[in-house]
Each structure stands twice: as structure tokens, then as C-alpha cells.
mmCIF file of C-alpha atoms in Angstrom:
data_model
loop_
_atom_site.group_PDB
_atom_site.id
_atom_site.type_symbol
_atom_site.label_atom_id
_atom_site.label_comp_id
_atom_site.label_asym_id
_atom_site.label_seq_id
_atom_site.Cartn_x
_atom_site.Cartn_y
_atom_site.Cartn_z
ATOM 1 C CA UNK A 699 -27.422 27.261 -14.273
ATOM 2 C CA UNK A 700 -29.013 27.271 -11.124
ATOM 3 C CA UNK A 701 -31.651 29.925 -12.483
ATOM 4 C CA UNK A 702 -32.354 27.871 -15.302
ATOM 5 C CA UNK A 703 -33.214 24.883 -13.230
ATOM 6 C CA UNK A 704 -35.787 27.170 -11.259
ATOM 7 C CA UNK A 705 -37.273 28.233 -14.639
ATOM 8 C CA UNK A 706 -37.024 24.562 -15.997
ATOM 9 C CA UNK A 707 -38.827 22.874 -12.925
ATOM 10 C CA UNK A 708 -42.129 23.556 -13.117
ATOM 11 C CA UNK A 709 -42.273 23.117 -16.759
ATOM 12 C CA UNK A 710 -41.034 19.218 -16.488
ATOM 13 C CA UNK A 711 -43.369 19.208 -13.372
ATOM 14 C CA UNK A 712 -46.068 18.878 -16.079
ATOM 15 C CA UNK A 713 -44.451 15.800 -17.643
ATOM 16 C CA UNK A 714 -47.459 14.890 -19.876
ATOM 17 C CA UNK A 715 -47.606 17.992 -21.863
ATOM 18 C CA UNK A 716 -50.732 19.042 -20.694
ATOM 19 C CA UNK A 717 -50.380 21.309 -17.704
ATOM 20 C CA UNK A 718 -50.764 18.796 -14.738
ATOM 21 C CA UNK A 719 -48.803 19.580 -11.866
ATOM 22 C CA UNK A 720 -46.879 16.746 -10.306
ATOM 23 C CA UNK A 721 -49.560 16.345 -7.224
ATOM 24 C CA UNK A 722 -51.878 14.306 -9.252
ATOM 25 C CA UNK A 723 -55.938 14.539 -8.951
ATOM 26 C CA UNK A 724 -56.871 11.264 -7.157
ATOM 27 C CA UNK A 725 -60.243 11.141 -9.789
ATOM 28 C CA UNK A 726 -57.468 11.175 -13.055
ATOM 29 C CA UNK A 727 -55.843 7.922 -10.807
ATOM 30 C CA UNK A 728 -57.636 4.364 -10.564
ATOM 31 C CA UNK A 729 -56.075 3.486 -6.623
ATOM 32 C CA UNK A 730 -55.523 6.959 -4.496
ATOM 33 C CA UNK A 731 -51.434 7.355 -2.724
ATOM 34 C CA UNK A 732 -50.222 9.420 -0.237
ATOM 35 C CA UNK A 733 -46.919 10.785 0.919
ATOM 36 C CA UNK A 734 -44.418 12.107 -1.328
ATOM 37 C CA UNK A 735 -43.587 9.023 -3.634
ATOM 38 C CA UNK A 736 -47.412 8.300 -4.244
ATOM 39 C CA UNK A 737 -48.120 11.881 -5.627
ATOM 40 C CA UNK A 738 -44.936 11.395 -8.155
ATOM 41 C CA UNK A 739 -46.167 7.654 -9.171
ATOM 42 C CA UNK A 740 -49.507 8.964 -9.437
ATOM 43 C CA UNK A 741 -48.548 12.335 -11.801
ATOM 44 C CA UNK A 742 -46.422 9.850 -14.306
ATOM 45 C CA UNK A 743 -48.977 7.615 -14.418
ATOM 46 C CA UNK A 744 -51.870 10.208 -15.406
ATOM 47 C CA UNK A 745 -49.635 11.494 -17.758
ATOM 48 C CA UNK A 746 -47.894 8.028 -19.281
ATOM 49 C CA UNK A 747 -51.900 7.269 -19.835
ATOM 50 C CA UNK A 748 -52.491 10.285 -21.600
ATOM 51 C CA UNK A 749 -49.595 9.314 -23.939
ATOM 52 C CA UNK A 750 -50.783 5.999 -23.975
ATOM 53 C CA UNK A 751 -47.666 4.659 -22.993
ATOM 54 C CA UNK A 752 -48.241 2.689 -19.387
ATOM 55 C CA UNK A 753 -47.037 -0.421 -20.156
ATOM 56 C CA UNK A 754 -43.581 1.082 -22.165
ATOM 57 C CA UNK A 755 -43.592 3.545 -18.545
ATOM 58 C CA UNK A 756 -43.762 0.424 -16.145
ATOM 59 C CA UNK A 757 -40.884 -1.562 -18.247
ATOM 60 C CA UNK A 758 -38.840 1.647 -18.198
ATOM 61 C CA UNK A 759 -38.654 1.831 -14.305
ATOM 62 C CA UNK A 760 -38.426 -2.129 -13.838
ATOM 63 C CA UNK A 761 -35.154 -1.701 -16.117
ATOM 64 C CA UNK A 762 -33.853 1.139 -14.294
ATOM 65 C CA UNK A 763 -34.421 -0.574 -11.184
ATOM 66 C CA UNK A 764 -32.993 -3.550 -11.939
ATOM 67 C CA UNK A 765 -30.407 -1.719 -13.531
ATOM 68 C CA UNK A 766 -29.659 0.253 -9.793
ATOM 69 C CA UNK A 767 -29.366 -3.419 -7.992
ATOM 70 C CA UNK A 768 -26.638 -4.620 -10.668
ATOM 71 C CA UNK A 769 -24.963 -1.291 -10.996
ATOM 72 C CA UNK A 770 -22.637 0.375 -7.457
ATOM 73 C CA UNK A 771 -21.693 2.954 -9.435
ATOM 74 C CA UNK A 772 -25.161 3.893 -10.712
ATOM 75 C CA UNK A 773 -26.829 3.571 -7.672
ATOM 76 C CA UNK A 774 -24.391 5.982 -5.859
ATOM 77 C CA UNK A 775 -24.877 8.404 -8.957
ATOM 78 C CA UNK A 776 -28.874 8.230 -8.083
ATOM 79 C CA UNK A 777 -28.674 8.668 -4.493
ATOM 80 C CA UNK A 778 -25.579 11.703 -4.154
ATOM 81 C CA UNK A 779 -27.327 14.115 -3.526
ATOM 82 C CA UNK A 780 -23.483 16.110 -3.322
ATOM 83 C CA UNK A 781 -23.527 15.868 -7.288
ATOM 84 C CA UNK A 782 -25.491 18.665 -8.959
ATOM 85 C CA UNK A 783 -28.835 18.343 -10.412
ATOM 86 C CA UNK A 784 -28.245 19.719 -13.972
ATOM 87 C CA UNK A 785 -25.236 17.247 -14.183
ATOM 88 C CA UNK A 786 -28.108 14.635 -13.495
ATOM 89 C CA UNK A 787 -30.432 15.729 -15.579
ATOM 90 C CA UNK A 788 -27.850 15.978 -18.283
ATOM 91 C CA UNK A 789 -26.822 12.250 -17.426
ATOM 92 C CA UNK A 790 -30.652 10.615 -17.264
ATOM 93 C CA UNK A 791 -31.560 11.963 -20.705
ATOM 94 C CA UNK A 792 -28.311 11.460 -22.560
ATOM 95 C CA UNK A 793 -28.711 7.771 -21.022
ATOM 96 C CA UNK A 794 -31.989 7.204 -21.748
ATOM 97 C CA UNK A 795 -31.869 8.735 -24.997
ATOM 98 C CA UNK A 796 -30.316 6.075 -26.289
ATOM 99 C CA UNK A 797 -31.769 3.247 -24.579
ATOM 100 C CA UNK A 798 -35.080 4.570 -26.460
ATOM 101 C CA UNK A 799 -37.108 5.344 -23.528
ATOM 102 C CA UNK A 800 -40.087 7.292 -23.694
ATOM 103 C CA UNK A 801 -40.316 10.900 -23.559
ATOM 104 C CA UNK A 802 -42.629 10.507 -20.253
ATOM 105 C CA UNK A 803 -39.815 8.615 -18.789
ATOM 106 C CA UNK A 804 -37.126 10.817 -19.646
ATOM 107 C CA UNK A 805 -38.862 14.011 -18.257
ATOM 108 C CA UNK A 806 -39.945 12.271 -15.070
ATOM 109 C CA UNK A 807 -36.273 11.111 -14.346
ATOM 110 C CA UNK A 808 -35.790 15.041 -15.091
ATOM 111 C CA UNK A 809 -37.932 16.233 -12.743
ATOM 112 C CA UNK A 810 -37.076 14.179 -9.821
ATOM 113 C CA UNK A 811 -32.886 14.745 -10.726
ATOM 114 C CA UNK A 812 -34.165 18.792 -10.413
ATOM 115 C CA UNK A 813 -36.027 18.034 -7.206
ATOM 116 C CA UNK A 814 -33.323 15.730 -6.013
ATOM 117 C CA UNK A 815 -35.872 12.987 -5.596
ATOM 118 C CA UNK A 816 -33.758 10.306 -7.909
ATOM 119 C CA UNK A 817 -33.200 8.172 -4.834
ATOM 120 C CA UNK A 818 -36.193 7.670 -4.493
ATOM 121 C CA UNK A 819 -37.195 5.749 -7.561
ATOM 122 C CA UNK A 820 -37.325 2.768 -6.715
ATOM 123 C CA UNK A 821 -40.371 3.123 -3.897
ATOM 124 C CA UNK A 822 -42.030 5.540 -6.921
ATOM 125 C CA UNK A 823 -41.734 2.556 -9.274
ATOM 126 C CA UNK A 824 -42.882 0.553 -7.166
ATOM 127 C CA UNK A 825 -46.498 2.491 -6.453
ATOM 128 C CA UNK A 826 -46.515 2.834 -9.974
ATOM 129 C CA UNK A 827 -46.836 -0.600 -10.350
ATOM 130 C CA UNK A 828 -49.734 -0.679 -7.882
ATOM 131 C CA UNK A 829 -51.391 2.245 -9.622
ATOM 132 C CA UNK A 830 -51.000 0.293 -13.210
ATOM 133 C CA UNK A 831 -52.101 -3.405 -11.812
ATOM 134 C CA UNK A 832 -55.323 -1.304 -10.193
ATOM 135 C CA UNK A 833 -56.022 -0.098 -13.813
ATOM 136 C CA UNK A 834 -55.902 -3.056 -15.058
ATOM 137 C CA UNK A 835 -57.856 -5.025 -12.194
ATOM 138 C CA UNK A 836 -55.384 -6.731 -10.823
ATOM 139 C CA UNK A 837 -54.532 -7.766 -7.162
ATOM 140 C CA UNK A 838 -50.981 -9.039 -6.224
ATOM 141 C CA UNK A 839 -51.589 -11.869 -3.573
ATOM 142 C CA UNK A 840 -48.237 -12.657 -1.662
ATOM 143 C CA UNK A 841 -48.149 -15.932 -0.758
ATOM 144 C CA UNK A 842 -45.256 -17.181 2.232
ATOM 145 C CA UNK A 843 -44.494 -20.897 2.372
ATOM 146 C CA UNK A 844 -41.560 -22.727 3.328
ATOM 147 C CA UNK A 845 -40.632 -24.183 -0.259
ATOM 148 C CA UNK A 846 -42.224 -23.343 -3.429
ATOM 149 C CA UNK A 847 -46.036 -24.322 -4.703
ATOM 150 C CA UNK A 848 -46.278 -26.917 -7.264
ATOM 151 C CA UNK A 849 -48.278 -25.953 -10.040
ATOM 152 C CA UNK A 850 -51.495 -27.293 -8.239
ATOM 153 C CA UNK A 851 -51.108 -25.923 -5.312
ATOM 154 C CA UNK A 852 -50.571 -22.525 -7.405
ATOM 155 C CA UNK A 853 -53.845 -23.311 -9.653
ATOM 156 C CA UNK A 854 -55.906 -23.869 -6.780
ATOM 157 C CA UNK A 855 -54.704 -21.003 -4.574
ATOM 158 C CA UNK A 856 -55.373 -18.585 -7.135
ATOM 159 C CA UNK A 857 -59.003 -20.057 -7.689
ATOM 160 C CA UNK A 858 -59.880 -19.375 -4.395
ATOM 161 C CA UNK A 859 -58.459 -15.977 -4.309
ATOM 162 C CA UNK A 860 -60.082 -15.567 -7.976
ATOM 163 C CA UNK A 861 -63.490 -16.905 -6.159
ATOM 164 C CA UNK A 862 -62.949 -14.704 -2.698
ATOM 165 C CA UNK A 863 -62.536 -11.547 -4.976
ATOM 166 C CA UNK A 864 -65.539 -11.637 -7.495
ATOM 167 C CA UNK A 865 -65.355 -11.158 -11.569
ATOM 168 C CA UNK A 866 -63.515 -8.485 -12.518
ATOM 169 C CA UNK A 867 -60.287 -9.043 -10.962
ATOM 170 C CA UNK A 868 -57.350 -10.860 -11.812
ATOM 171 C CA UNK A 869 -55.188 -12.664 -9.462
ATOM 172 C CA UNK A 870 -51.327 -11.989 -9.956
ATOM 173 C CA UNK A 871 -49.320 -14.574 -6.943
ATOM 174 C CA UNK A 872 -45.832 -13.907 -6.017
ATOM 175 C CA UNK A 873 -44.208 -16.684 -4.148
ATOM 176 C CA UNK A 874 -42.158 -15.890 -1.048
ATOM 177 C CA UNK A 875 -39.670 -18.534 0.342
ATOM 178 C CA UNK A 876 -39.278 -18.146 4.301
ATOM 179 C CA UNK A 877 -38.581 -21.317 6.353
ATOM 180 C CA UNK A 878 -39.244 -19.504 9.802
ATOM 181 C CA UNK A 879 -42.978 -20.074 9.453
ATOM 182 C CA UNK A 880 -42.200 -23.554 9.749
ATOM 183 C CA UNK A 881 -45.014 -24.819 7.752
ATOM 184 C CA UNK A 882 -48.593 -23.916 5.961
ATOM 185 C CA UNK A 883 -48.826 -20.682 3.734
ATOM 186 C CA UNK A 884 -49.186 -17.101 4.799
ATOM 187 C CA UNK A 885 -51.565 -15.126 1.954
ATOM 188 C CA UNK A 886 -51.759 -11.811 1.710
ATOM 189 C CA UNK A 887 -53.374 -9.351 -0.426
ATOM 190 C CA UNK A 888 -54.186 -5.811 0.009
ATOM 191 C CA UNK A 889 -54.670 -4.614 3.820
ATOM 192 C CA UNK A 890 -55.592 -8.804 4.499
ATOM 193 C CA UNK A 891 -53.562 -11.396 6.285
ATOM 194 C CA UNK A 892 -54.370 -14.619 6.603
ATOM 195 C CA UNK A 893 -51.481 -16.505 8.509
ATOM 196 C CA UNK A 894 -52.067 -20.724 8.057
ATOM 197 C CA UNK A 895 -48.389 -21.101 8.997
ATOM 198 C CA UNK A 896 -47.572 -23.948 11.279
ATOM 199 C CA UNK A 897 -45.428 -21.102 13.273
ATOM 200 C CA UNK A 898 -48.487 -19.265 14.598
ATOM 201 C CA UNK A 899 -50.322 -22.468 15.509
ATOM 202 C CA UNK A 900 -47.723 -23.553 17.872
ATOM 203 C CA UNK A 901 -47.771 -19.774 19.087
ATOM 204 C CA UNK A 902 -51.293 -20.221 20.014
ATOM 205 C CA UNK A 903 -50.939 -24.019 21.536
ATOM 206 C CA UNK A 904 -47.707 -22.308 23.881
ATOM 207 C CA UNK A 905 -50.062 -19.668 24.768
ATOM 208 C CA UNK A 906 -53.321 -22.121 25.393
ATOM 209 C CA UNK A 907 -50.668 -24.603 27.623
ATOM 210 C CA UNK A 908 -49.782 -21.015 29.162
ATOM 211 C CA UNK A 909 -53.250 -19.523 30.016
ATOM 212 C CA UNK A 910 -56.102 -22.579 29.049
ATOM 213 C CA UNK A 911 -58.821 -19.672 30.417
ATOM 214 C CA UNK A 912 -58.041 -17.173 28.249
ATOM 215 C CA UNK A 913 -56.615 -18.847 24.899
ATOM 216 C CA UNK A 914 -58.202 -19.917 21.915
ATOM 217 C CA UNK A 915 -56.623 -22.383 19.561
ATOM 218 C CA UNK A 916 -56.298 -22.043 15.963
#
């Protein structure tokens, strides 16, 4: 068995059919990802495009994730790395199979059970995510406040985002509850910050009251 998982390896590496190799091309990608989850998000998504099937790809993973978080015993089957790989490669298509998942799904889950890297799915959904909103043109703005926006508060947040970022892109907002910033919002999209919170002004008026010479106040 273990010979035949050698053998079958490389050929699910190229999950699309088409001979690409798992390390995607960054010019067959619309965003480019490092590290080792970023070149598996980026080879299912070149080849879940090819089959024209990104959308059916990204529901796929959100339901296996989701699936992980409700299930112990599932999650401890996709993280032991103690049981062996053609057991869960036997498990994620016989599964699958009949929860009428793609083919592109059910050979990635294949390759990452042979290259024990099934613990890692969540992350690699995740940047798949990224790599399908980018393809799409839209930018996921996280936005911090201490209870949730109203719906004008929402509307006119994402207008200014919408008018900060140009045509072309749409803004997608997920709301984050966290009562330690006290007050104000906290917006963040891509490698930008911009913290409004009530929590970092008083930070700056303790460290003005601390050192008047060489503090600025928000």
C-alpha cells in the first residue's frame, strides 16, 4: 500500500487534470501566497477555475470546516497523523462521495490525506477564500466595535471604504464584537489599520500626561 501511495501522489498532485503541480504559478493566481498552505490554496484554486467550479470549491471547504468545529471525532480523524494515509484517503472520498462534492474537492482532500497535510485545512480554506474574493474584486474590511453597527452605520462605513478603494472593488464588512477597545471602531483591511477606538485615545492622553514634550494626541 505504501508503494501505491508513492505512485498515487504525484498524480493527485495535479488535481485539475491538466498536469499542474501542486506549487501553483503565481501568474495562473489573481493574489500571490507563500508558505506551505498558500501554494496548496493557490494549486486548487487554478485548478477548481479550470473546472469552472470556484464557487462549488469554496462552499465545499466552508462545509468541511464548519463541519470540523461541530464534529470531535472528525476533527481528531483530520489531525492524527498516527492513522494511515490510505485509510484517509479511503475515508475523504467515500465521505464526500456522497455528499456530492466535486471531483476537485475530493482529489485535493486526497492529496493532502497522502501528504498528511489534512490538518491543515482549515488555514488552506481559508487563503482560498482570499484567493477567490481577489478574483472576484473583493476586499474583506474587518471592522472592531464594542456592539454591533446599525444598518447606517454599516451603509455608510462601507461607502467610505467603497470611496477610499476606487471602482472596481467591492467591499465585503465583517463585524467583530470586542468591548476592550472601549469605544469607536477599529477598520481594517488588507496590510491597513486604522484604530478610532476610544482605548488608544486614552493610551495616547496617559502617555501625553506622562511625557507633554514628546507626545502627540490623537
Amino acid at each position: 500500500m505504501a508503494n501505491r501511495l508513492r505512485i498515487l501522489a504525484p498524480r493527485l498532485a495535479s488535481i485539475g487534470g491538466s498536469g499542474n503541480p501542486i506549487f501553483a504559478a503565481a501568474s495562473e493566481v489573481p493574489l500571490s501566497l507563500y508558505g506551505g498552505t498558500g501554494n496548496y490554496a493557490s494549486a486548487l484554486f487554478i485548478s477548481a477555475s479550470k473546472a469552472k467550479v470556484l464557487d462549488k470549491v469554496e462552499s465545499e471547504l466552508a462545509n468541511i470546516v464548519q463541519a470540523t468545529k461541530k464534529s470531535t471525532v472528525f476533527t481528531q480523524f483530520m489531525k492524527d497523523l498516527s492513522v494511515p494515509a490510505e485509510t484517509k484517503v479511503k475515508a475523504v472520498q467515500e465521505i464526500f462521495s456522497e455528499a456530492g462534492f466535486s471531483d476537485v474537492t475530493k482529489n485535493f482532500l486526497a492529496v493532502l490525506a497522502v501528504n498528511g497535510r489534512l490538518r491543515y485545512l482549515e488555514r488552506i480554506a481559508q487563503r482560498f477564500t482570499d484567493l477567490t474574493m481577489a478574483h472576484r474584486g473583493e476586499v474583506k474590511a474587518v471592522v472592531t466595535s464594542v456592539a454591533p453597527l446599525g444598518p447606517a452605520e454599516e451603509k455608510d462605513l462601507k461607502e467610505a471604504l467603497q470611496y477610499i478603494l476606487g471602482e472596481g472593488k467591492t467591499v465585503k464588512l465583517e463585524q467583530k464584537i470586542d468591548p476592550s477597545i472601549l469605544g469607536g471602531l477599529v477598520v481594517q483591511y488588507g496590510e491597513k489599520l486604522f484604530d478610532f477606538s476610544i482605548k488608544r485615545r486614552a493610551k495616547e492622553m496617559e502617555k501625553f500626561l506622562r511625557d507633554p514634550a514628546n507626545a502627540s494626541i490623537f
